[in-house]
Each structure stands twice: as C-alpha cells, then as structure tokens.
Coordinates of C-alpha atoms in Angstrom, one line a residue:
Chain A
M1 CA 75.5 102.5 82.5
A2 CA 78.9 103.2 81.2
R3 CA 80.4 103.3 77.8
I4 CA 84.2 103.8 77.7
R5 CA 85.7 105.6 74.8
I6 CA 89.5 105.8 74.5
E7 CA 90.7 108.2 71.8
N8 CA 94.4 108.3 70.6
V9 CA 95.6 107.7 74.1
E10 CA 99.4 107.7 74.7
K11 CA 101.4 107.3 77.9
D12 CA 105.0 108.3 78.5
Y13 CA 107.3 107.4 81.4
G14 CA 110.0 110.0 81.2
A15 CA 111.3 109.8 77.7
L16 CA 109.9 106.4 77.1
T17 CA 106.5 106.1 75.4
V18 CA 104.8 102.9 76.6
L19 CA 101.4 103.3 74.9
H20 CA 101.1 104.4 71.3
D21 CA 97.9 105.9 69.8
C22 CA 95.4 103.6 71.5
S23 CA 91.8 104.0 70.4
L24 CA 89.0 101.7 71.6
E25 CA 85.3 101.9 72.3
I26 CA 83.9 99.7 75.0
Q27 CA 80.1 99.2 75.0
N28 CA 77.9 99.3 78.0
N29 CA 77.8 96.0 79.9
E30 CA 80.4 94.5 77.7
F31 CA 83.1 92.2 79.1
I32 CA 86.2 93.2 77.3
V33 CA 89.6 91.5 77.8
L34 CA 93.0 93.2 77.2
V35 CA 95.5 90.5 76.4
G36 CA 99.1 90.5 75.5
P37 CA 102.6 89.4 76.6
S38 CA 104.2 91.2 79.5
G39 CA 105.3 94.7 78.6
S40 CA 102.6 95.0 76.0
G41 CA 101.0 97.9 77.9
K42 CA 97.7 96.2 78.8
T43 CA 98.0 96.9 82.6
T44 CA 99.1 100.5 81.8
L45 CA 96.0 101.0 79.7
L46 CA 93.8 99.6 82.5
R47 CA 95.5 102.0 85.0
L48 CA 94.8 104.9 82.8
I49 CA 91.1 104.0 82.6
A50 CA 91.1 103.7 86.4
G51 CA 92.8 107.0 86.8
L52 CA 95.7 105.6 88.8
E53 CA 98.1 107.1 86.2
P54 CA 97.7 110.4 84.3
I55 CA 97.2 110.2 80.5
S56 CA 100.0 111.8 78.5
R57 CA 98.1 112.5 75.3
G58 CA 94.6 111.7 74.0
D59 CA 91.2 111.6 75.6
L60 CA 89.2 109.2 77.8
Y61 CA 85.5 109.4 78.0
F62 CA 83.0 107.7 80.3
D63 CA 79.8 107.9 78.3
D64 CA 80.1 111.4 76.9
T65 CA 82.1 113.0 79.8
R66 CA 85.8 113.5 79.4
V67 CA 87.4 112.1 82.5
N68 CA 91.1 112.7 81.8
N69 CA 91.4 115.0 84.8
L70 CA 88.8 113.3 87.1
D71 CA 90.5 112.0 90.2
V72 CA 90.4 108.2 90.7
S73 CA 88.3 108.6 93.8
D74 CA 85.6 110.4 91.8
R75 CA 85.3 107.9 89.0
D76 CA 82.6 105.3 89.7
I77 CA 84.9 102.3 89.2
A78 CA 85.9 99.3 91.2
M79 CA 89.1 97.4 90.6
V80 CA 90.5 94.0 91.4
F81 CA 94.3 93.9 91.8
Q82 CA 96.7 91.2 90.8
N83 CA 97.9 90.7 94.4
Y84 CA 94.4 91.4 95.8
G85 CA 95.3 94.7 97.6
L86 CA 93.1 93.8 100.6
Y87 CA 93.3 96.0 103.7
P88 CA 95.4 93.7 106.0
H89 CA 94.2 95.4 109.2
M90 CA 90.5 95.0 108.5
S91 CA 88.1 92.1 108.6
V92 CA 86.6 90.7 105.5
F93 CA 83.4 92.5 106.4
D94 CA 85.2 95.8 106.8
N95 CA 87.2 95.3 103.6
M96 CA 83.9 95.1 101.7
A97 CA 82.2 97.8 103.7
F98 CA 85.1 100.3 103.4
G99 CA 84.0 101.7 100.0
L100 CA 80.3 101.8 101.0
R101 CA 81.1 103.9 104.1
R102 CA 82.8 106.4 102.0
R103 CA 79.6 106.8 100.0
G104 CA 77.7 107.7 103.2
L105 CA 75.3 104.7 103.2
A106 CA 73.3 103.9 106.3
K107 CA 74.7 101.2 108.5
L108 CA 71.8 98.9 107.9
E109 CA 72.1 99.2 104.2
I110 CA 75.9 98.5 104.3
N111 CA 75.2 95.4 106.4
E112 CA 72.6 94.2 104.0
K113 CA 74.7 94.8 100.9
V114 CA 77.9 93.2 102.4
R115 CA 75.9 90.1 103.6
R116 CA 74.3 89.7 100.2
T117 CA 77.6 90.0 98.3
A118 CA 79.3 87.6 100.8
E119 CA 76.6 85.0 100.0
L120 CA 77.1 85.5 96.3
M121 CA 80.8 85.0 96.8
N122 CA 80.4 82.2 99.3
L123 CA 82.2 84.2 102.0
Q124 CA 79.4 84.4 104.6
D125 CA 81.4 82.2 107.1
F126 CA 84.6 84.3 106.9
L127 CA 83.2 87.8 107.4
E128 CA 85.0 88.3 110.8
R129 CA 88.4 86.9 109.5
K130 CA 91.4 89.0 108.6
P131 CA 92.8 88.6 105.1
K132 CA 95.9 86.7 106.4
Q133 CA 93.6 84.0 107.8
L134 CA 92.2 83.2 104.3
S135 CA 93.5 81.0 101.5
G136 CA 94.5 82.4 98.2
G137 CA 91.1 81.6 96.6
Q138 CA 89.2 83.1 99.4
R139 CA 91.3 86.3 99.3
Q140 CA 90.6 86.5 95.6
R141 CA 86.9 86.2 96.3
V142 CA 87.1 89.0 98.9
A143 CA 88.8 91.2 96.4
L144 CA 86.0 90.5 93.9
G145 CA 83.3 90.9 96.5
R146 CA 84.8 94.2 97.5
A147 CA 84.5 95.3 93.9
I148 CA 81.0 94.2 93.2
V149 CA 79.5 95.3 96.5
R150 CA 80.0 98.8 95.4
D151 CA 77.8 98.3 92.4
P152 CA 80.1 100.3 90.2
E153 CA 79.5 101.3 86.6
V154 CA 83.0 100.1 85.5
F155 CA 84.7 97.0 86.7
L156 CA 88.5 96.8 86.2
L157 CA 90.3 93.5 86.8
D158 CA 94.1 93.3 86.6
E159 CA 95.2 89.7 86.1
P160 CA 93.0 88.7 89.1
L161 CA 93.6 85.0 88.6
S162 CA 97.3 84.9 88.1
N163 CA 98.1 84.0 91.7
L164 CA 95.8 81.0 91.8
D165 CA 96.5 77.4 90.9
A166 CA 95.2 76.0 87.6
Q167 CA 92.2 74.3 89.0
L168 CA 91.0 77.2 91.1
R169 CA 91.6 79.5 88.1
V170 CA 89.1 77.6 85.9
Q171 CA 86.6 77.7 88.7
M172 CA 87.0 81.4 89.4
R173 CA 86.8 82.2 85.7
S174 CA 83.2 81.0 85.5
E175 CA 82.5 82.6 88.8
I176 CA 83.6 86.0 87.5
L177 CA 81.5 85.6 84.4
R178 CA 78.5 84.6 86.5
V179 CA 79.0 87.6 88.7
H180 CA 79.4 89.9 85.7
R181 CA 76.1 88.7 84.3
S182 CA 74.3 89.3 87.6
V183 CA 75.5 93.0 87.9
D184 CA 74.9 95.8 85.4
A185 CA 78.5 96.9 84.7
T186 CA 81.1 97.3 82.0
A187 CA 84.1 95.1 82.7
V188 CA 87.7 95.5 81.5
Y189 CA 89.8 92.4 82.3
V190 CA 93.5 92.2 81.8
T191 CA 95.3 88.9 81.4
H192 CA 98.4 87.5 79.6
D193 CA 96.7 84.2 79.2
Q194 CA 95.0 83.9 75.8
V195 CA 92.9 80.9 76.9
E196 CA 91.4 83.1 79.7
A197 CA 90.9 85.8 77.1
M198 CA 89.2 83.5 74.6
T199 CA 86.9 81.9 77.2
M200 CA 85.8 85.1 79.0
G201 CA 85.7 88.0 76.6
D202 CA 82.8 89.3 74.6
R203 CA 85.5 91.0 72.7
I204 CA 89.2 90.8 73.0
V205 CA 91.8 93.5 72.6
V206 CA 95.2 92.0 71.6
M207 CA 98.1 94.3 72.6
D208 CA 101.8 94.2 71.8
N209 CA 104.6 96.7 72.3
G210 CA 102.2 99.4 73.6
R211 CA 100.0 99.2 70.5
I212 CA 96.5 97.7 70.0
Q213 CA 97.0 95.0 67.4
Q214 CA 93.5 93.9 66.9
V215 CA 90.0 94.2 68.5
G216 CA 87.4 91.6 67.9
T217 CA 85.3 88.7 69.2
P218 CA 87.2 85.4 70.0
E219 CA 86.0 83.9 66.7
E220 CA 87.1 86.9 64.7
L221 CA 90.6 86.9 66.2
Y222 CA 90.9 83.1 65.7
D223 CA 89.6 83.0 62.2
R224 CA 90.8 86.3 60.8
P225 CA 93.9 87.5 62.6
E226 CA 95.0 90.8 61.1
N227 CA 98.7 90.2 61.5
I228 CA 101.3 87.6 62.4
F229 CA 101.4 88.6 66.0
V230 CA 97.7 88.1 66.6
A231 CA 97.8 84.9 64.6
S232 CA 100.6 83.4 66.7
F233 CA 99.3 84.7 70.0
I234 CA 95.7 83.5 69.8
G235 CA 95.1 79.7 69.8
T236 CA 96.8 76.7 71.5
P237 CA 98.8 75.1 70.0
A238 CA 99.8 78.2 68.2
M239 CA 99.5 78.8 64.5
C240 CA 102.5 77.7 62.5
F241 CA 104.2 79.6 59.7
L242 CA 105.8 78.5 56.5
E243 CA 107.7 80.7 54.1
A244 CA 106.6 80.3 50.5
K245 CA 107.7 81.5 47.1
T246 CA 105.1 81.9 44.4
N247 CA 105.8 80.3 41.0
G248 CA 103.0 80.4 38.4
D249 CA 100.1 78.5 40.0
K250 CA 102.2 77.0 42.7
L251 CA 103.4 77.8 46.2
L252 CA 106.9 76.5 46.7
T253 CA 107.7 75.6 50.4
D254 CA 110.3 73.6 52.3
G255 CA 107.7 70.9 52.9
G256 CA 106.6 70.5 49.2
D257 CA 104.7 72.4 46.6
L258 CA 101.1 73.5 47.2
P259 CA 98.6 74.6 44.5
L260 CA 97.8 78.3 44.3
L261 CA 94.0 78.8 44.2
P262 CA 92.4 81.8 42.4
D263 CA 91.3 83.2 45.8
H264 CA 94.9 82.9 47.1
R265 CA 96.2 84.6 44.0
E266 CA 93.8 87.5 44.6
R267 CA 95.1 87.9 48.2
I268 CA 98.7 87.5 47.4
G269 CA 98.7 89.8 44.4
E270 CA 102.1 90.3 42.8
R271 CA 104.2 89.3 45.8
E272 CA 106.9 86.7 45.1
H273 CA 107.4 85.8 48.8
V274 CA 104.6 85.2 51.3
T275 CA 104.2 83.7 54.8
I276 CA 101.6 81.0 55.1
G277 CA 99.8 80.5 58.4
L278 CA 98.6 77.0 59.3
R279 CA 96.5 76.1 62.3
P280 CA 97.2 72.6 63.7
E281 CA 93.7 71.4 62.9
H282 CA 94.1 72.3 59.3
L283 CA 96.6 69.6 58.7
L284 CA 95.0 66.2 58.3
V285 CA 95.9 62.5 57.8
G286 CA 94.7 60.9 54.7
E287 CA 94.9 61.0 50.9
G288 CA 93.4 63.4 48.4
R289 CA 94.9 66.7 49.4
P290 CA 98.1 68.6 48.7
T291 CA 100.6 67.6 51.3
V292 CA 103.5 69.0 53.4
S293 CA 106.1 66.6 54.5
G294 CA 108.8 66.6 57.2
V295 CA 110.4 64.7 60.1
V296 CA 108.6 64.2 63.5
E297 CA 110.4 66.0 66.3
V298 CA 108.2 65.9 69.4
V299 CA 105.0 64.0 70.1
E300 CA 102.8 65.3 73.0
M301 CA 100.1 63.0 74.3
L302 CA 97.2 65.0 75.8
G303 CA 94.8 62.1 76.5
A304 CA 92.1 62.7 74.0
E305 CA 94.4 63.9 71.3
L306 CA 98.0 63.9 70.1
I307 CA 100.0 67.0 69.2
V308 CA 102.8 66.2 66.8
H309 CA 105.5 68.7 66.0
F310 CA 107.4 68.1 62.8
T311 CA 110.0 70.0 60.9
T312 CA 110.2 70.9 57.2
G313 CA 113.5 72.5 56.5
S314 CA 113.8 75.5 58.8
H315 CA 110.2 75.5 59.9
T316 CA 108.4 73.6 62.6
L317 CA 104.7 72.7 62.0
T318 CA 102.2 71.4 64.5
V319 CA 99.4 69.0 63.8
R320 CA 96.5 68.0 66.1
L321 CA 95.5 64.4 65.7
P322 CA 93.0 62.0 67.3
R323 CA 94.4 59.5 69.7
G324 CA 95.5 56.2 68.3
E325 CA 97.8 57.5 65.6
K326 CA 101.3 56.2 66.2
Y327 CA 104.2 58.6 65.6
R328 CA 107.7 58.6 66.9
P329 CA 110.4 61.2 66.8
G330 CA 112.4 60.7 63.6
D331 CA 109.5 59.4 61.5
Q332 CA 109.1 60.7 58.0
V333 CA 105.5 62.1 57.8
K334 CA 103.2 63.7 55.3
F335 CA 100.0 65.6 56.1
G336 CA 97.2 66.8 53.9
V337 CA 96.5 70.6 53.9
T338 CA 93.0 72.1 53.9
M339 CA 93.8 74.6 51.2
D340 CA 90.8 76.9 51.7
Q341 CA 91.8 77.5 55.3
L342 CA 95.2 78.9 54.7
H343 CA 96.2 82.3 56.1
F344 CA 98.6 84.5 54.2
F345 CA 100.8 87.3 55.6
D346 CA 103.0 89.8 54.0
R347 CA 106.6 88.7 54.6
D348 CA 107.9 92.2 55.4
T349 CA 105.0 93.9 57.3
G350 CA 103.4 90.8 58.9
Q351 CA 100.0 92.1 57.9
A352 CA 97.3 89.5 56.9
L353 CA 96.5 89.4 53.2
Chain B
M1 CA 141.5 52.7 107.0
T2 CA 138.5 54.4 105.7
D3 CA 136.9 53.9 109.1
I4 CA 139.8 55.6 110.9
T5 CA 139.8 58.5 108.4
R6 CA 136.1 58.9 108.7
S7 CA 136.0 58.9 112.5
G8 CA 139.1 61.1 112.6
F9 CA 137.3 63.5 110.4
R10 CA 134.2 63.4 112.5
A11 CA 136.2 64.1 115.6
K12 CA 137.8 67.0 114.0
S13 CA 134.5 68.4 112.8
K14 CA 133.0 67.9 116.2
F15 CA 135.9 69.8 117.7
G16 CA 135.5 72.5 115.1
K17 CA 131.8 72.8 116.1
T18 CA 132.5 73.1 119.8
G19 CA 135.5 75.4 119.1
G20 CA 133.3 77.7 117.0
K21 CA 130.6 77.7 119.7
A22 CA 133.2 78.6 122.3
V23 CA 134.5 81.5 120.3
Q24 CA 130.9 82.6 119.8
Y25 CA 130.2 82.6 123.5
I26 CA 133.5 84.4 124.3
L27 CA 132.6 87.2 121.8
I28 CA 129.1 87.5 123.2
A29 CA 130.6 87.6 126.8
I30 CA 133.0 90.4 125.8
A31 CA 130.1 92.4 124.2
L32 CA 127.9 91.8 127.2
F33 CA 130.7 92.9 129.6
W34 CA 131.3 95.9 127.6
T35 CA 127.7 97.1 127.7
L36 CA 126.7 95.9 131.1
A37 CA 129.8 96.8 133.2
P38 CA 129.1 100.6 133.3
I39 CA 125.5 99.9 134.3
Y40 CA 126.7 97.5 137.0
W41 CA 129.2 100.1 138.2
M42 CA 126.5 102.7 138.3
L43 CA 124.2 100.4 140.3
S44 CA 126.8 99.2 142.7
T45 CA 128.2 102.7 143.4
S46 CA 124.7 104.0 144.1
F47 CA 124.6 101.6 147.0
K48 CA 128.0 102.6 148.4
S49 CA 128.7 105.1 151.1
E50 CA 130.5 108.2 150.2
L51 CA 133.8 107.0 151.6
E52 CA 133.6 103.6 149.9
A53 CA 132.7 105.1 146.5
T54 CA 135.8 107.2 146.5
R55 CA 138.3 104.6 147.8
L56 CA 141.5 104.2 146.0
D57 CA 141.1 100.4 145.7
P58 CA 137.5 100.2 144.5
T59 CA 135.3 97.4 145.7
L60 CA 133.4 95.2 143.2
F61 CA 130.4 94.7 145.6
P62 CA 129.4 97.4 148.1
E63 CA 130.9 96.2 151.4
A64 CA 128.1 97.9 153.4
P65 CA 125.2 98.3 151.1
T66 CA 123.2 101.4 151.9
I67 CA 120.3 103.2 150.4
A68 CA 121.4 106.5 151.9
N69 CA 122.1 107.9 148.5
Y70 CA 118.5 107.3 147.4
V71 CA 117.1 108.6 150.6
G72 CA 119.4 111.6 150.2
L73 CA 117.9 112.3 146.8
A74 CA 114.4 112.2 148.1
G75 CA 115.3 114.5 151.0
S76 CA 117.6 116.7 149.0
S77 CA 117.0 120.4 148.6
M78 CA 117.1 119.8 144.8
P79 CA 113.7 119.1 143.2
F80 CA 114.6 115.7 141.6
F81 CA 111.0 114.9 141.0
Q82 CA 110.7 118.1 139.2
F83 CA 113.7 117.3 137.0
F84 CA 112.2 113.9 136.3
L85 CA 108.9 115.5 135.3
N86 CA 110.7 118.0 133.1
S87 CA 112.5 115.3 131.3
V88 CA 109.4 113.1 130.8
L89 CA 107.4 116.0 129.5
S90 CA 109.9 117.5 127.2
C91 CA 111.0 114.2 125.7
L92 CA 107.5 112.7 125.3
L93 CA 106.3 115.9 123.7
A94 CA 109.4 116.0 121.4
A95 CA 108.7 112.3 120.4
I96 CA 105.1 113.0 119.6
V97 CA 105.7 116.2 117.7
A98 CA 108.5 114.6 115.7
V99 CA 106.3 111.6 114.7
I100 CA 103.3 113.8 113.8
I101 CA 105.4 116.0 111.6
A102 CA 107.4 113.1 110.2
V103 CA 104.5 111.0 109.1
P104 CA 103.3 113.2 106.2
A105 CA 106.8 114.1 105.2
A106 CA 107.8 110.4 105.1
Y107 CA 104.7 109.6 103.2
A108 CA 105.4 112.2 100.6
L109 CA 109.0 111.1 100.2
S110 CA 108.0 107.5 100.0
R111 CA 105.2 107.8 97.5
A112 CA 105.7 111.1 95.6
K113 CA 107.0 110.9 92.1
F114 CA 108.3 114.5 91.9
R115 CA 111.8 114.8 90.5
A116 CA 113.4 116.3 93.6
A117 CA 112.1 113.7 95.9
N118 CA 115.4 112.0 96.3
S119 CA 117.4 115.1 96.9
V120 CA 114.9 116.5 99.3
G121 CA 115.2 113.3 101.3
Y122 CA 119.0 113.7 101.5
I123 CA 118.8 117.3 102.4
I124 CA 116.6 116.4 105.3
L125 CA 119.2 113.8 106.3
V126 CA 122.1 116.3 106.1
V127 CA 120.9 117.9 109.3
R128 CA 121.8 114.6 111.0
M129 CA 125.3 114.8 109.7
F130 CA 126.0 118.0 111.6
P131 CA 127.4 117.6 115.1
M132 CA 124.7 118.6 117.6
V133 CA 126.8 121.5 118.7
V134 CA 126.7 123.1 115.3
L135 CA 123.0 123.5 115.6
L136 CA 123.3 124.9 119.0
A137 CA 124.1 128.6 118.1
P138 CA 121.4 129.0 115.5
L139 CA 118.8 127.3 117.7
Y140 CA 119.8 129.5 120.6
L141 CA 119.2 132.6 118.5
V142 CA 115.9 131.3 117.2
L143 CA 114.7 130.5 120.8
L144 CA 116.0 133.8 122.0
N145 CA 114.1 135.8 119.4
T146 CA 110.9 133.8 119.8
G147 CA 111.0 134.1 123.6
L148 CA 111.3 130.4 124.0
L149 CA 114.6 130.4 125.7
N150 CA 114.5 128.9 129.2
T151 CA 111.2 127.2 128.5
L152 CA 110.4 123.5 128.3
F153 CA 108.7 124.1 124.9
G154 CA 111.9 125.7 123.6
L155 CA 113.7 122.5 124.6
V156 CA 111.0 120.5 122.7
V157 CA 111.8 122.5 119.7
G158 CA 115.5 121.7 120.0
Y159 CA 115.0 118.0 120.5
T160 CA 112.5 117.8 117.6
T161 CA 114.9 119.6 115.3
F162 CA 117.5 117.0 115.8
G163 CA 115.1 114.0 116.0
L164 CA 113.0 114.8 113.0
P165 CA 115.3 113.9 110.1
F166 CA 115.9 110.5 111.7
A167 CA 112.1 110.0 112.3
V168 CA 111.3 110.9 108.7
W169 CA 113.8 108.4 107.3
M170 CA 112.8 105.7 109.7
L171 CA 109.1 106.1 108.9
K172 CA 109.8 106.3 105.2
G173 CA 111.2 102.8 105.5
F174 CA 108.0 101.6 107.1
I175 CA 105.8 103.3 104.5
D176 CA 107.9 101.9 101.7
A177 CA 107.0 98.4 103.0
V178 CA 103.3 99.0 102.6
P179 CA 102.3 97.6 99.2
I180 CA 101.1 100.4 96.9
E181 CA 98.1 98.3 95.8
I182 CA 96.5 98.6 99.2
E183 CA 96.6 102.4 98.9
E184 CA 95.3 102.2 95.3
A185 CA 92.5 100.0 96.3
A186 CA 91.5 102.6 98.9
R187 CA 91.7 105.4 96.3
V188 CA 89.5 103.4 94.0
D189 CA 87.1 102.9 96.9
G190 CA 86.7 106.7 96.8
Y191 CA 89.0 108.0 99.5
P192 CA 91.2 111.1 99.0
R193 CA 94.9 110.8 99.6
W194 CA 94.9 112.2 103.1
Q195 CA 92.2 109.8 104.2
V196 CA 94.2 106.9 102.7
L197 CA 97.1 108.1 104.9
L198 CA 95.0 108.3 108.0
R199 CA 92.8 105.1 107.5
I200 CA 95.2 102.8 105.7
V201 CA 98.8 103.7 106.0
I202 CA 99.0 104.9 109.6
P203 CA 97.2 101.8 111.1
L204 CA 99.5 99.6 109.0
I205 CA 102.7 101.2 110.2
Y206 CA 101.5 101.6 113.8
P207 CA 104.5 99.6 115.3
G208 CA 106.8 101.8 113.3
L209 CA 105.2 104.9 114.8
I210 CA 105.9 103.6 118.3
T211 CA 109.4 102.5 117.5
T212 CA 110.3 105.8 115.9
G213 CA 108.8 107.7 118.8
I214 CA 110.8 105.7 121.3
F215 CA 114.0 106.3 119.3
V216 CA 113.4 110.1 119.3
L217 CA 112.5 109.9 123.0
M218 CA 115.6 108.0 124.0
E219 CA 117.8 110.4 122.1
A220 CA 116.1 113.4 123.7
W221 CA 116.3 111.8 127.1
N222 CA 120.1 111.5 126.8
N223 CA 120.6 114.9 125.4
L224 CA 122.8 116.9 127.8
I225 CA 124.0 119.9 125.8
Y226 CA 120.6 121.4 124.8
P227 CA 119.1 121.6 128.3
L228 CA 122.5 122.9 129.7
T229 CA 122.4 125.7 127.0
F230 CA 118.8 126.6 126.7
I231 CA 117.6 126.3 130.3
T232 CA 119.0 128.6 132.9
D233 CA 116.4 128.1 135.6
I234 CA 117.4 125.0 137.7
N235 CA 113.7 124.3 138.3
K236 CA 113.1 123.8 134.6
Q237 CA 116.2 121.6 134.2
T238 CA 116.0 118.0 132.9
L239 CA 117.5 115.0 134.7
P240 CA 120.8 114.5 132.9
A241 CA 121.7 118.2 133.0
A242 CA 120.6 118.4 136.7
L243 CA 122.9 115.5 137.5
V244 CA 125.9 117.3 136.2
L245 CA 124.9 120.6 137.7
T246 CA 124.1 119.4 141.2
F247 CA 126.6 116.6 141.9
T248 CA 129.8 117.9 140.4
G249 CA 131.3 120.7 142.4
Q250 CA 134.6 122.5 141.9
F251 CA 136.4 120.4 144.6
K252 CA 134.2 117.4 145.3
T253 CA 131.9 115.1 143.4
D254 CA 129.2 113.1 145.3
W255 CA 129.6 109.9 143.3
G256 CA 127.2 107.8 145.3
G257 CA 124.4 110.4 145.1
M258 CA 125.1 111.0 141.4
M259 CA 124.9 107.3 140.6
A260 CA 121.7 106.9 142.5
A261 CA 120.3 109.8 140.5
A262 CA 121.7 108.3 137.3
T263 CA 120.0 105.0 138.1
I264 CA 116.7 106.7 138.4
T265 CA 117.4 108.5 135.2
T266 CA 118.2 105.4 133.3
L267 CA 115.4 103.2 134.7
P268 CA 112.5 104.7 132.7
L269 CA 114.5 104.4 129.5
M270 CA 115.1 100.8 130.1
V271 CA 111.5 100.1 130.9
A272 CA 110.5 101.9 127.7
F273 CA 113.0 100.0 125.7
F274 CA 111.9 96.6 126.9
A275 CA 108.2 97.5 126.5
V276 CA 108.6 98.2 122.8
Q277 CA 111.5 95.7 122.2
R278 CA 109.3 93.3 120.2
S279 CA 107.7 95.9 117.9
M280 CA 111.2 97.5 117.6
V281 CA 112.7 94.3 116.2
R282 CA 109.7 93.9 113.9
G283 CA 110.1 97.5 112.9
L284 CA 113.7 97.3 112.0
T285 CA 113.1 94.3 109.8
A286 CA 109.9 95.5 108.3
G287 CA 111.4 96.6 105.1
S288 CA 113.0 93.3 104.3
V289 CA 109.8 91.3 104.1
T290 CA 107.6 91.6 101.1
G291 CA 103.8 91.5 101.2
T292 CA 101.8 92.0 104.4

C-alpha cells in the first residue's frame, strides 16, 4: 500500500532550477507514466521520489509520512534503471537475491522467492549466468525481476525499454503491465515515448521544461489537451495547428474560411486571433463539410492507411486516410473538417480554450 | 601507360610499407636495448670473477662464468636473507596500507559532490610533486618523535606517505569507471553507502586494487633514500640500501658481488610484474571503456 503525494516540489542544480512547483498525487496501485521530451525533468522527478537526489523545496509523502529526509535505502522502493544497473560480478540469482539478503530473509525463503520470480520472468534457465552472458532483453528481464522479487510498495521505472529493439519493446511493454497487475504496488514509469505512455499508463503526467503540463488518463490527454504542448506531444501523427482570424461568424485561415459555431464563439470569446488544432482523423474526404485546401507535400504509406501531409500557406496539415486513395506530391487537395472536433488555443499563452 | 603507372605506384607503396616496418623494428630494437642492456650487464657481471669484472676492456660474455658471487652472498657475514625479508615485509605492508587507506579516499573523491572535491584531489597530488628528499626531514622528525625511527614500521610509514597520493588517484580512475547506476541499484536494494563500497565497488575494481598495490610496492622496493636515512641498524636494512652499504667501500667496490645481490633484488620485482601484467594492462585502460 503506497500513495505518493508530491507537493510543490522543486529541484535546483546549482543556480539552475530544473523542476518548478511540481504537485501530483499518485493513488495506491496506480500505474502512472511520466512522459516528456529529454530535459523535461521527468527522470529528475523520478529520482527525487526514489531518494537518489535531495529535494530542494517542497514535500514528498509516502501515504501520510513525509519522506524528504528518508534515506533511499530506507524507502520501500524498487527501481529499474535505463541501462539496467545489474551487478556485473554476480550471477542472475545473486542479482535478484541481493536485496532480499539485506532484509534478512531466510535462505530457503530467498531461494523460493527468486525461483518464483525467475519463472514469472522466464529466466529460470539463466540463474547461474552472469549479466554479460545475457542478451539485452534477458538483462532487462533480470532488472525487472530484481525489482519485483523484493515485493516493494513503490516501483520506479526509468525508461526501462529504451535500449531494446522495437519488437522486443512491444513485447516487454505488455510483460511489464502483466507483472504490475500480479503485484500489489504503485508504479511510476518514465518514458519519452508517448505511444508507450498512452498504452501503459492508468494516468499520464506530461512534462516539459521542468513543469507538469497536464495530468490525466490517456483519453483525457488526447481529447482535451490543456495546452498546445500537450496537444502536439500526444498522438501520432501529431495534431496540426492552423492560425485563424475571427471575422463575424467566420474563421479566416490560409486554407479557406470555416464557419464559426456558437460553441466556438463561446470558447474563443472576444479574441481576434486564435490557433486551431486539428487531429489527422478529423479531416475527411467527401462533400458536405466546410473544407481546407492545400498542396500535397509528402505521402506516407503505412500499409492499412495513408498519411498525407499537405500545406496551406505557412502551415502543414496532416490527414489520415484509408488505403486506396491516390495522392501525389504537388496535387491540389481539399478535405472536409469535422467542425465539432476542433481544438482552440490562445495564440499568445498556448492555453486551450 | 596506366599499367606501368599503377604497378610503379604499387611497388612504391610496397616499399613504403616495408620501409615503415623497418623503421618500426629499428625503433623497437633501440628501446629494447636501452631497457635491457643494464639488466644484461648486471646479470653478466654477476657471473664474472672479481678480476674480470673490473678489467679495463670489459667482456660482453663472462669468459669463465662463475657462481662464486652468489655463493659468496650466501656465505657472507652480511645477513642477506634478513635484508630480503625486511624489504618484502616493509614494501608489502606499505602497499597494503596504502591501498586500504586509498580506497575510501578515492571513492569519496570519485563520487562526492562537495564543492572542494576537486581541490582536495589536487592537494593530495601536490605531495607527489615534491622531490622525495623534501619530505625526508619532516618525516624524520615525525618518526623521531613517535619513536618509530630505526623500525621497519617507520619505514612503512615513509613509503606509504609517498605512495598514497598516487594510489588515491589511480584508484579514483578505476572507481570513476564503475557505472553509478550499479551503486544506485544497490542503494535502492537497501544497502548503506559503506556496504555498497564493500560489496559492489571493491569487487568490481579488484584488478585495480592489485595493480595499484603492485605500483606502490615497486616504488617502495626501489626506494633507497628512506631506508638509508631512517634505518641505522644494519640488521633492519632493506636490500637496496644494504647493497650500497655493504659492497661499496672507500677504496674498492665488489662489483661481482654487488651485481649478484642486485640480481636477487630485482628478481622478485620482475616476477611480481609479470604476474600482474595482464590485470595491469586492463587496469590502465579501464577508464577508457564505457559500461561493464
């Protein structure tokens, strides 16, 4: 049982503040993903939770105990490191048993726990091997096994899949989720890959520039991004943006005029300029809708579908189409817009309207 | 035309290749001669009679090889075995003490984030910059006042003083090469810092410990000035100092006997060097390789 509460936490390195006013509450047994580009502060936040770095300002609670000054070795956490951090001079068995020995468990019990975990991680045949005799995927599984064998209250994972190839990554993703379901622990998972975040997290924390941008379920982040950063970071292909000027009941854009619905007017208020956000699936082929037009720039064939990038004035828009549509670079195109799905952002602050 | 040019070019490049190789071998030969000639001269002289060793036209090979010098050593009134034992004991102890003290110091310098870490590191190294002789007088006073003068342990203190800075810096290099995540993993596993040092870092830098120890040992073994100054009792003297004291007289030097003794002095060092040669090479390059 562990609930993690982060209150106004900040972190300085010398004169540089790398985390600004981060507050977050993580529920017991939740799988939460910290996602953001490199330098966004996600790993720093994870290391603060682990106790590997001291907190400069703010408070950190495990359940209702303040743990700011609790040494890392006294927090009941387990961590999986990006480059595994296995003990090179120990066998797989000893790597997993190392933490249990510290807790003074009986030899038989350690044996039993390690063997059970090894089976769960499919490592039973490698227990006598040293880390250097294992493949990348196997090492990753040892690192995971070492974490779960301890049966910790809090599980911290720092980009654990970034050193694996694409195929193995997908496989390990579901393996981690399966393991998380089988143990009773709160998990904090750091990644820069938004697909990983979307597929794994109960809730996702999007970070940028040392600040938490938005916290929410994958659906919330996708459907109701709070600012331009979150909107552009979540989703592949990414959301596209189009500058627009309001004129009576119209939105004037480079790609043509769009009607201004009453709901839009309410959201935009008195603003004259606004940024429109368009997801690729909200542009459609066919008649009967207001359209944006432009010139095809790149066509990406993904097998089941086509991704077409086209430019309207200074903006590039992306549309997702079923296979079979024929487009070539240079073609003049026109796509219908699902008007009730538009996102609006303040042009100056980037906040969603 | 093209054929001729091409073959001509090839011939030239072939010559360039062999030429380069030749220069390489010549340079290696010079370096080898430079290092091995004194050792050969020592060995060869140790097998010469007294007369032959001091001839005005020295012989390259002993004309009448004799082991008289070695026999002389064994039967001499001087306790050579005792000298040997003194050397081994004091140097080995100095190496062990230096490494034991250097490990935590190097660990702190390598991992600590305190502001003065860098300057502290350089201050330690400054001791190395002094000529050995500069430390002689203060060390003498320290040993005099602690009653350690004319004892083997006092000698160990002297050797350690000079060997420690080097040991700290060398070990720091080894510890730097241990990825920090391994230590952090152990911390997360619940181990306090000192246990991480004992159970994770030390086993991982084991070759480095041996290499550093050997370096300190070799340096101590060759040290002449400290035993000559700190030890007044001939029975407590080390080999190098004993060689100087016993074979060089005011009017005559027993070159053959001295070289025989020198051979015996050098031999253990060579054995030690070849024994750790592999881990030494690994040790010296450890910092250049990432990962484990």
